[in-house]
Amino acid sequence: MTALRWLLLLCLAAPGVSAAPVEPPPRPNVVIFLADDSGWGDYSLNGNTNLRTPNIDSIGRGGAVLDRFYVCPVCAPTRAEFLTGRYHPRGGVRGVSTGLERLNADEKTIADAFKAAGYATGAFGKWHNGSQWPYHPNARGFDEYHGFTSGHWGEYFDPPLEHNGQPVRGKGFIADDLTSRALDFIERNKARPLFCYVPYNTPHSPWAVPQEDWNRFKDSPVGMRAKAGDPEDLDHTRCALAMVENLDRNVGRVLKRLDELKLADNTIVIYFSDNGPNSWRWNGGMKGRKGSTDEGGVRSTCFIRFPARIQPGTKVHEIAGAIDLLPTITALAGIPRAGDKPLDGMNLANLLLGARRRAWPDRTIFSHQNGNVSARSQQYRLSNSGELFDMAADPGQTTNIAAAKPEVAARFAAAVADWRRDVLGPTTAPAPNAKGKTKGGGLPPDDRPHPVGAGGATFPITPLPARDGLAHGGIRRSAGAPNCSYFVNWKSADDKITWDVEVATAGNYEVAILHTAADAGAIVELSHNRSKLTGKVPAVWNPPLYTNQDTIARPPGESQMKEFRPLNLGTIQLERGRGVLTLRALEIPGASVMDVRQVTLTLTK
């Protein structure tokens, strides 16, 4: 308690003395940085001498380090757990693409809570929990959104993005642009409490970084390497670390501005990542990487700074996870959470503030990916295949002790079985592989349609990217990964592209197709139930693939991008209800119809 407050209390206690009520301290601002595909080992504070991350490290040094912090093996599930404080399958998030990444509309988010408390709320970056309303960030508590809603993006320089649903063009490198937009938001809202979420999309591939960052790494030795036997690609390592140093510079831009605006002391700043590293590189000797439910796939850096309340140098040794951030941040801010669904996460405020810890439970945190489940307590991890590891004595998971500690293994196996029933619900039975180890146990198919017009006049735009559609006949995707792909090889009248949709608002919709066309003159038809619209590909638009986007070659499963332009097809009248939106060709005078990246439907009345 400050000396001033002591003086005021003494005055109030003195007979015959009165004083004006003491105003409560202003509500804290919140700034959250989320890295994409950055491993625990990608930071100098965690011991990596291959790079320097002084600004990110300063968050941990100036506040708290959560020593054992767990996220999901892949991107969208972690985002859902952060947003809701609940395990991701509870909210319908079961994958990273083709609609599996969507967070159910009945889930309330951390942004809903802060918006209801009067905060300005903004998100700037990779959303990855749904593209159409009511999955869009503007429907999930964020007043302002700038970024992309897909799980992967193919253009990192001057990228096509959106601002509150409207297409815009980013300036320069994507992480730099997202940071600039976040800084604008902070500047505009400096006089009121603000909640600023910056989910970066780096160091996720494609392997692209500004030249000034690459120059520091391209010819440099990599002293700290992946574990023996892990197939490390040193150029991938160099590029990933260059991207992390770029993130560090951008985080530094925000921290500096908070200082300049005199907001830093009363701002909660959090930095974490969404999964393990996206390539084999140094990660503290842990087993696994992105996609794995082992320690290296799910342990993340998490630094929390709040100068007004958290002491510098605080270290939280108790296990924690992304599910804990919502209850913790709302508690630190002194606001209620939104919604009444039970949380899986715990409020870590007492641990962060140095309160007594004697009642802290020895909890278990579960990690899930495509039916694979592992369980982590303070001391042990049970792997998806039933192996038990003492993580205190064996953090690299080298020795299975299930036979030596059968009662512990049995207790964990029972906990996993209970968690599967409670959280996953009906699944296909996990099956043993050729080595007798259990793998998988899949979730049932996702039957949710893609909503059209669900935002009404408030949010009239519905994007239907190729990611969410299906190709029929000879049409195929531009690459194996659906995210940021487009449809190619459309040559026959038997070919078609479909989207499973449900029209929420009947009315007239303007139709625009993001396309390229090597030939002109094709007549195409868009239909949904009884509604049809025909139009013509009026001209050739056949730009080359970009050659200026990659620092090193992108993975073969990711699409090479090019400049798509909107083809305004006309207006279609749609009735309410579910149906298949179908795009087909009626006439093909040339060799092909067009390549299609997205169909956009805009409600006009």
C-alpha positions as a printed Julia matrix, in Angstrom:
605×3 Matrix{Float64}:
   0.0     0.0     0.0
   1.39    3.44   -0.92
   2.2     6.11    1.64
  -0.56    8.32    0.23
  -3.18    5.63    0.79
  -1.94    5.07    4.34
  -2.29    8.79    5.0
  -5.82    8.85    3.62
  -6.82    5.88    5.76
  -5.38    7.54    8.87
  -7.33   10.7     8.08
 -10.54    8.73    7.68
  -9.9     6.96   10.98
  -9.27   10.19   12.93
 -12.31   11.59   14.83
 -13.95   14.51   13.14
 -11.88   14.2    10.01
 -13.44   13.46    6.62
 -11.94   12.94    3.19
 -13.12   12.35   -0.34
 -13.5     8.68   -1.28
 -10.34    7.09   -2.58
 -10.72    6.39   -6.28
  -9.94    2.83   -7.3
  -6.84    2.39   -9.45
  -7.49    2.57  -13.19
  -8.23   -0.72  -14.85
  -5.13   -2.2   -16.47
  -4.58   -2.37  -20.19
  -3.84   -5.77  -21.71
  -1.47   -6.49  -24.62
  -1.05  -10.11  -25.69
   1.51  -11.33  -28.23
   1.1   -14.81  -29.71
   3.86  -16.26  -31.88
   3.08  -18.86  -34.54
   5.17  -22.06  -34.62
   7.87  -20.74  -32.32
   9.28  -23.34  -29.95
  10.18  -22.93  -26.3
  13.83  -22.96  -27.34
  13.62  -20.01  -29.73
  14.48  -17.35  -27.11
  17.73  -16.23  -25.57
  16.18  -16.1   -22.09
  15.61  -19.86  -22.39
  19.26  -20.46  -23.18
  19.47  -20.31  -26.97
  22.69  -18.55  -27.98
  21.9   -18.78  -31.71
  19.85  -15.58  -31.51
  19.08  -12.58  -29.33
  15.58  -11.68  -28.16
  16.14   -8.88  -25.62
  12.69   -7.31  -25.92
  10.73  -10.53  -25.53
  13.11  -11.59  -22.75
  12.44   -8.3   -20.97
   8.81   -9.3   -20.46
   9.96  -12.35  -18.51
  12.75  -10.56  -16.68
  10.48   -7.67  -15.75
   7.65   -9.92  -14.64
   6.95  -13.63  -14.45
   8.21  -16.69  -16.29
   5.78  -19.61  -16.4
   8.35  -22.38  -16.41
   6.12  -25.25  -17.53
   3.42  -23.74  -19.75
   1.48  -25.94  -22.17
  -0.39  -25.22  -25.37
  -1.75  -27.48  -28.11
   0.27  -29.33  -30.77
  -1.11  -27.08  -33.55
  -2.37  -23.54  -34.09
  -6.17  -23.16  -34.04
  -6.77  -25.32  -30.94
  -4.39  -23.19  -28.86
  -6.11  -20.02  -30.0
  -9.48  -21.48  -28.99
  -8.18  -22.46  -25.55
  -6.74  -18.99  -24.98
  -9.98  -17.33  -26.1
 -12.3   -19.49  -23.98
 -10.36  -21.02  -21.08
 -11.72  -24.39  -22.2
 -10.22  -27.39  -23.94
 -10.55  -26.84  -27.67
 -12.84  -29.8   -28.57
 -15.51  -28.4   -26.25
 -15.83  -25.42  -28.57
 -15.92  -27.41  -31.79
 -12.3   -26.77  -32.8
 -10.88  -30.04  -34.06
  -8.39  -29.11  -36.77
  -6.65  -26.29  -38.6
  -8.47  -26.04  -41.95
 -11.59  -26.79  -44.05
 -13.82  -25.38  -41.3
 -12.44  -27.61  -38.55
 -10.78  -24.55  -37.0
 -14.07  -22.78  -36.21
 -14.95  -21.88  -32.62
 -18.63  -22.51  -31.93
 -20.75  -19.38  -31.83
 -22.13  -20.17  -28.36
 -18.66  -19.91  -26.81
 -17.84  -16.64  -25.06
 -14.33  -15.27  -25.48
 -11.9   -13.28  -23.41
 -12.56  -10.36  -25.78
 -16.29  -10.6   -25.02
 -15.44  -10.15  -21.34
 -13.23   -7.12  -21.86
 -15.64   -5.51  -24.3
 -18.48   -5.91  -21.8
 -16.26   -4.26  -19.19
 -15.91   -1.16  -21.37
 -12.53   -1.87  -22.93
 -11.56   -1.01  -26.48
 -10.79   -4.38  -28.06
  -8.64   -5.06  -31.1
  -6.96   -8.03  -32.78
  -4.17   -7.71  -35.33
  -2.91  -10.82  -37.05
  -3.76  -14.43  -37.75
  -7.19  -15.3   -36.35
  -7.61  -18.97  -37.34
 -10.92  -19.67  -35.6
 -13.35  -19.05  -38.47
 -13.81  -16.69  -41.39
 -17.55  -16.13  -41.69
 -19.82  -14.41  -39.21
 -20.45  -15.49  -36.4
 -16.95  -17.01  -36.32
 -15.2   -13.85  -37.49
 -13.25  -11.88  -34.83
 -15.62   -8.91  -35.13
 -18.34  -11.29  -33.9
 -16.2   -12.59  -31.02
 -15.74   -9.44  -28.98
 -13.21   -7.53  -31.07
 -14.26   -4.03  -32.11
 -11.4    -3.84  -34.6
  -9.68   -6.53  -36.63
  -6.82   -6.31  -39.12
  -5.2    -9.45  -40.48
  -6.27  -12.72  -42.08
  -8.6   -15.4   -40.76
  -6.97  -18.42  -42.42
  -4.51  -20.7   -40.65
  -1.73  -20.09  -43.13
  -0.85  -17.22  -45.44
   1.15  -17.38  -48.64
   2.2   -13.73  -48.95
   4.43  -12.09  -46.35
   5.39   -8.92  -48.22
   2.67   -6.33  -49.0
   0.11   -9.04  -48.24
  -3.61   -8.96  -49.04
  -5.37   -8.68  -45.68
  -8.68   -7.47  -44.32
  -9.8    -4.72  -41.98
 -13.15   -5.46  -40.34
 -14.12   -7.61  -43.31
 -13.01   -5.2   -46.02
 -10.02   -6.13  -48.21
  -6.89   -4.05  -47.66
  -3.23   -4.33  -48.62
  -0.59   -4.57  -45.92
   2.59   -2.5   -46.12
   5.94   -4.23  -46.08
   6.66   -7.39  -44.1
   3.55   -8.83  -42.54
   4.71   -8.84  -38.9
   5.84   -5.22  -39.26
   2.45   -4.26  -40.7
   0.48   -6.04  -37.98
   2.55   -4.3   -35.33
   1.98   -0.9   -36.92
  -1.77   -1.49  -36.87
  -1.61   -2.55  -33.22
   0.36    0.6   -32.39
  -2.27    2.73  -34.15
  -4.95    1.05  -32.03
  -3.05    1.67  -28.81
  -2.46    5.31  -29.75
  -6.13    5.91  -30.58
  -7.33    4.31  -27.34
  -4.64    5.48  -24.9
  -7.15    7.43  -22.82
  -9.34    4.39  -22.07
  -8.63    0.82  -21.02
  -7.67   -1.33  -23.98
  -7.32   -5.02  -24.81
  -4.92   -5.56  -27.72
  -4.35   -9.07  -29.1
  -1.48   -9.47  -31.58
  -1.44  -13.03  -32.96
   1.53  -13.01  -35.31
   1.82  -15.57  -38.11
   5.58  -16.02  -37.88
   7.85  -18.0   -37.72
   5.24  -20.18  -39.49
   6.31  -20.94  -43.05
   6.63  -19.94  -45.87
  10.24  -19.23  -45.08
  10.24  -15.49  -45.67
  11.83  -12.68  -43.7
  13.11   -9.16  -44.45
  16.58   -9.09  -45.93
  18.03   -7.16  -42.99
  16.97   -9.96  -40.65
  18.14  -12.71  -42.99
  21.55  -11.07  -43.41
  22.3   -11.71  -39.74
  21.72  -15.45  -40.14
  22.24  -16.61  -43.71
  25.95  -17.39  -43.34
  26.12  -17.72  -39.58
  27.04  -20.95  -37.78
  24.27  -22.7   -35.85
  25.93  -23.6   -32.59
  22.97  -25.05  -30.73
  21.34  -27.85  -32.7
  18.4   -30.2   -32.56
  18.81  -33.46  -30.66
  20.93  -36.18  -32.22
  18.85  -38.08  -34.73
  16.42  -35.25  -35.42
  16.75  -34.22  -39.11
  17.52  -30.52  -38.75
  17.6   -28.34  -41.87
  20.01  -25.56  -40.95
  18.57  -23.05  -43.42
  15.11  -23.63  -41.97
  16.6   -23.04  -38.52
  18.32  -19.85  -39.66
  15.16  -18.48  -41.25
  12.97  -19.36  -38.27
  15.37  -17.64  -35.89
  15.58  -14.61  -38.19
  11.79  -14.4   -38.06
  11.85  -14.64  -34.26
  14.38  -11.79  -34.08
  12.04   -9.81  -36.33
   9.24  -10.53  -33.84
  11.51   -9.36  -31.05
  12.07   -6.04  -32.79
   8.32   -5.61  -33.26
   7.54   -6.5   -29.67
  10.13   -3.89  -28.74
   8.28   -1.28  -30.79
   5.14   -1.87  -28.73
   6.94   -1.93  -25.38
   8.71    1.32  -26.23
   5.44    3.02  -27.16
   3.78    1.87  -23.94
   6.67    3.5   -22.07
   6.37    6.71  -24.09
   2.63    6.89  -23.42
   3.25    6.2   -19.71
   1.01    3.15  -19.92
   3.59    0.46  -19.18
   3.19    0.25  -15.39
  -0.52   -0.45  -15.63
  -0.43   -2.74  -18.65
  -0.48   -6.54  -18.51
   1.82   -7.78  -21.28
   1.86  -11.47  -22.2
   3.97  -13.35  -24.73
   3.5   -17.01  -25.67
   3.41  -19.32  -28.7
   0.76  -21.61  -30.13
   2.71  -24.9   -30.39
   6.16  -26.41  -30.61
   8.71  -25.49  -33.29
   7.78  -26.02  -36.94
  11.16  -27.53  -37.78
  13.73  -29.63  -35.99
  15.95  -27.17  -34.12
  17.28  -26.66  -30.61
  14.45  -26.98  -28.11
  16.07  -27.77  -24.8
  16.46  -31.48  -25.53
  12.72  -32.12  -25.45
  11.05  -34.86  -27.45
   8.77  -33.87  -30.32
   7.94  -30.74  -32.28
   4.84  -29.12  -33.75
   2.06  -31.68  -34.22
   3.29  -33.91  -31.39
   1.62  -34.39  -28.0
   5.05  -34.95  -26.44
   6.74  -32.25  -24.37
   8.52  -30.55  -27.27
   5.29  -30.22  -29.22
   3.29  -28.53  -26.47
   5.6   -26.72  -24.05
   5.69  -23.0   -24.79
   7.39  -19.92  -23.51
   5.02  -17.77  -21.49
   6.14  -14.43  -20.04
   3.77  -12.13  -18.14
   4.67   -8.57  -17.12
   2.48   -6.31  -14.97
   4.75   -3.8   -13.21
   1.99   -2.49  -10.96
   1.49   -5.91   -9.37
   3.9    -8.66  -10.53
   7.4    -8.53   -9.1
  10.3    -8.74  -11.6
  12.02  -12.11  -11.57
   8.91  -14.06  -10.55
   9.1   -17.7   -11.58
   6.05  -19.95  -11.57
   7.1   -23.59  -11.36
   3.59  -25.04  -11.23
   2.36  -26.4   -14.56
  -0.02  -24.12  -16.43
  -1.49  -23.76  -19.89
  -3.31  -21.64  -22.44
  -6.59  -22.65  -20.77
  -5.47  -20.65  -17.71
  -5.0   -17.31  -19.43
  -8.66  -16.24  -19.55
  -9.38  -16.74  -15.83
  -5.99  -15.29  -14.91
  -6.15  -12.15  -17.04
  -9.74  -11.32  -16.11
  -8.85  -11.77  -12.43
  -5.81   -9.49  -12.71
  -7.97   -6.9   -14.47
 -10.75   -7.23  -11.91
 -13.49   -7.94  -14.44
 -16.0   -10.81  -14.69
 -15.68  -13.32  -17.47
 -18.41  -13.56  -20.1
 -20.66  -16.61  -20.28
 -21.34  -19.35  -17.77
 -19.88  -22.49  -19.32
 -17.51  -24.26  -16.92
 -13.85  -23.47  -17.46
 -11.04  -26.0   -17.67
  -8.43  -23.38  -16.83
  -7.37  -22.1   -13.43
  -6.74  -18.6   -12.13
  -2.96  -18.24  -11.72
  -3.11  -14.79  -10.13
  -2.01  -16.0    -6.68
   1.03  -17.7    -8.19
   1.94  -14.6   -10.18
   1.46  -12.23   -7.24
   3.41  -14.34   -4.76
   0.44  -15.28   -2.62
   0.51  -18.43   -0.49
   0.59  -21.59   -2.58
  -0.05  -24.37   -0.06
  -3.47  -25.26   -1.49
  -2.34  -25.37   -5.12
  -3.41  -28.74   -6.55
  -1.24  -31.26   -8.35
  -3.32  -30.95  -11.48
  -3.2   -32.75  -14.83
  -3.17  -30.92  -18.17
  -4.21  -32.85  -21.29
  -2.86  -32.41  -24.82
  -4.85  -33.56  -27.84
  -4.23  -33.85  -31.57
  -6.36  -35.89  -34.0
  -7.48  -38.26  -31.27
  -4.03  -38.61  -29.75
  -3.99  -37.65  -26.07
  -1.15  -37.2   -23.59
  -1.41  -36.14  -19.96
   1.01  -34.01  -17.92
   1.14  -33.6   -14.15
   3.76  -31.71  -12.2
   6.05  -34.75  -12.27
   4.87  -37.17  -14.93
   3.78  -37.34  -18.56
   1.77  -40.23  -19.98
   2.33  -40.32  -23.74
  -0.35  -41.1   -26.28
   1.1   -44.6   -26.66
   0.86  -45.3   -22.93
   4.49  -44.68  -22.01
   5.11  -43.02  -18.64
   7.95  -40.57  -18.08
   9.28  -38.86  -14.98
   9.61  -35.35  -16.39
  11.6   -34.06  -13.42
  14.3   -36.72  -13.76
  13.93  -37.33  -17.5
  12.72  -34.18  -19.31
  13.77  -35.62  -22.68
  11.4   -38.61  -22.3
  14.09  -41.23  -22.83
  13.05  -43.89  -20.29
   9.59  -45.43  -20.06
   8.87  -46.18  -16.39
   5.34  -47.55  -16.81
   6.44  -51.05  -15.81
   8.3   -49.73  -12.77
   5.35  -47.58  -11.64
   2.25  -49.48  -12.76
  -0.05  -47.74  -10.28
   0.94  -44.3   -11.59
   0.54  -45.43  -15.21
  -2.88  -46.91  -14.42
  -4.01  -43.74  -12.69
  -2.99  -41.64  -15.7
  -4.61  -44.06  -18.16
  -7.88  -43.81  -16.24
  -7.65  -40.02  -16.24
  -7.09  -39.99  -20.01
 -10.06  -42.31  -20.54
 -12.26  -40.02  -18.43
 -11.01  -36.97  -20.34
 -11.76  -38.64  -23.68
 -15.33  -39.36  -22.6
 -15.87  -35.91  -21.13
 -14.16  -33.72  -23.73
 -13.96  -35.69  -26.97
 -17.2   -37.61  -26.63
 -17.84  -40.36  -29.19
 -14.7   -41.19  -31.15
 -13.42  -44.05  -33.2
 -11.53  -46.44  -30.98
  -7.77  -45.92  -30.76
  -6.08  -48.66  -32.76
  -2.7   -50.33  -32.13
  -0.12  -49.91  -34.85
   2.35  -52.49  -36.13
   4.51  -52.02  -33.04
   1.55  -52.54  -30.73
   1.39  -48.89  -29.7
  -1.93  -47.12  -29.61
  -2.48  -44.22  -31.99
  -5.39  -41.96  -32.66
  -9.07  -42.32  -32.12
 -10.72  -39.82  -34.42
 -13.51  -37.34  -33.83
 -16.75  -37.7   -35.79
 -17.1   -35.68  -39.02
 -17.79  -31.96  -38.75
 -21.3   -31.35  -40.08
 -21.43  -27.58  -39.54
 -22.28  -25.66  -42.73
 -20.59  -22.38  -43.61
 -22.99  -19.56  -42.72
 -23.93  -16.97  -45.35
 -25.34  -13.6   -44.35
 -25.32  -14.41  -40.64
 -24.05  -10.92  -39.86
 -27.01   -9.28  -41.6
 -26.61   -5.59  -42.32
 -24.09   -5.28  -39.47
 -21.55   -7.46  -41.26
 -22.86   -8.1   -44.79
 -19.74   -9.78  -46.23
 -19.39  -13.58  -46.39
 -16.08  -14.92  -47.72
 -16.05  -18.49  -49.0
 -12.38  -19.31  -49.62
 -11.2   -22.32  -51.57
 -10.05  -23.72  -48.24
 -13.69  -24.25  -47.24
 -14.83  -25.7   -50.57
 -14.64  -29.04  -52.35
 -13.31  -29.7   -55.84
 -15.06  -32.14  -58.17
 -14.01  -33.7   -61.46
 -10.6   -32.63  -62.68
 -10.32  -29.58  -60.46
  -7.68  -29.79  -57.74
  -6.07  -27.59  -55.13
  -2.98  -25.56  -55.95
  -1.1   -27.5   -53.24
  -1.78  -30.1   -50.58
  -2.44  -27.7   -47.71
  -6.0   -26.3   -48.01
  -5.14  -23.09  -46.13
  -4.31  -20.29  -48.57
  -4.87  -22.59  -51.54
  -6.88  -22.0   -54.69
  -8.61  -24.24  -57.22
  -6.82  -25.0   -60.5
  -7.21  -27.26  -63.55
 -10.83  -26.3   -64.27
 -11.26  -27.49  -67.84
 -14.5   -29.45  -68.2
 -18.22  -28.85  -67.97
 -18.28  -31.86  -65.65
 -16.05  -30.04  -63.16
 -17.5   -28.03  -60.3
 -16.66  -26.39  -56.98
 -19.03  -26.64  -54.03
 -19.47  -25.18  -50.56
 -21.82  -26.56  -47.9
 -23.58  -23.39  -46.73
 -26.58  -22.21  -44.76
 -28.1   -18.88  -45.74
 -29.07  -17.08  -42.54
 -30.49  -13.93  -44.15
 -32.61  -14.04  -47.28
 -31.88  -11.3   -49.76
 -29.84  -10.1   -52.68
 -26.13  -10.85  -52.65
 -23.47   -9.38  -54.87
 -21.09  -12.1   -56.06
 -17.37  -11.55  -56.6
 -14.93  -14.32  -57.51
 -11.23  -13.84  -56.75
  -9.77  -15.36  -59.9
  -7.14  -15.59  -62.57
  -7.93  -16.72  -66.1
  -5.64  -17.94  -68.87
  -8.59  -17.85  -71.3
 -11.54  -15.5   -71.71
 -15.16  -16.18  -72.56
 -16.23  -19.02  -70.26
 -19.82  -18.83  -69.03
 -20.16  -19.88  -65.39
 -23.13  -20.49  -63.13
 -23.44  -20.07  -59.38
 -26.41  -21.85  -57.83
 -27.91  -22.53  -54.42
 -31.12  -24.53  -54.13
 -33.55  -22.73  -56.49
 -31.36  -19.67  -57.05
 -29.04  -19.3   -60.04
 -26.74  -16.63  -61.45
 -24.76  -16.8   -64.68
 -21.88  -14.64  -65.78
 -18.94  -14.49  -68.13
 -15.18  -14.45  -67.69
 -14.69  -11.25  -69.69
 -10.94  -11.09  -70.16
  -7.68  -12.87  -69.71
  -5.99  -12.21  -66.38
  -3.06  -14.59  -66.1
  -0.31  -13.12  -63.88
   2.83  -15.13  -63.11
   3.49  -16.71  -59.75
   5.26  -14.42  -57.33
   9.02  -14.8   -57.18
   9.72  -12.16  -54.51
   8.05  -13.72  -51.49
  10.41  -16.45  -50.25
  13.79  -16.21  -48.55
  14.3   -19.95  -49.0
  12.05  -22.41  -50.82
   8.66  -22.91  -49.21
   7.48  -26.43  -48.32
   5.99  -28.32  -51.29
   2.58  -28.58  -49.63
   2.15  -24.8   -49.59
   0.76  -22.91  -52.57
   2.8   -20.51  -54.66
   0.75  -17.34  -54.82
  -0.12  -14.81  -57.52
  -2.27  -11.71  -57.86
  -5.99  -12.53  -57.93
  -8.58  -10.03  -59.07
 -12.3    -9.9   -58.35
 -14.65  -10.99  -61.11
 -17.98   -9.31  -60.39
 -20.49  -11.91  -61.47
 -23.68  -10.01  -60.6
 -26.41  -10.31  -57.97
 -28.08  -13.51  -56.81
 -31.23  -13.73  -54.68
 -30.84  -16.32  -51.95
 -33.5   -17.85  -49.73
 -32.91  -18.87  -46.16
 -31.82  -22.43  -45.58
 -29.09  -24.96  -46.0
 -27.88  -26.14  -49.37
 -24.91  -26.63  -51.63
 -23.49  -23.52  -53.28
 -22.2   -24.74  -56.64
 -19.93  -23.04  -59.15
 -19.82  -24.73  -62.56
 -19.1   -23.84  -66.19
 -21.82  -23.87  -68.85
 -19.59  -22.95  -71.79
 -15.8   -23.27  -72.15
 -14.59  -21.75  -75.43
 -10.91  -21.9   -74.43
  -8.69  -24.49  -72.81
  -9.73  -23.63  -69.26
 -12.22  -21.68  -67.17
 -10.31  -19.94  -64.36
  -8.44  -20.45  -61.1
 -10.54  -19.61  -58.04
  -9.26  -18.4   -54.68
 -12.52  -17.23  -53.11
 -16.17  -16.46  -53.71
 -17.42  -13.44  -51.76
 -21.13  -12.86  -51.15
 -22.15   -9.38  -49.99
 -25.69   -8.82  -48.73
 -27.16   -5.7   -50.3
 -30.79   -5.84  -49.13
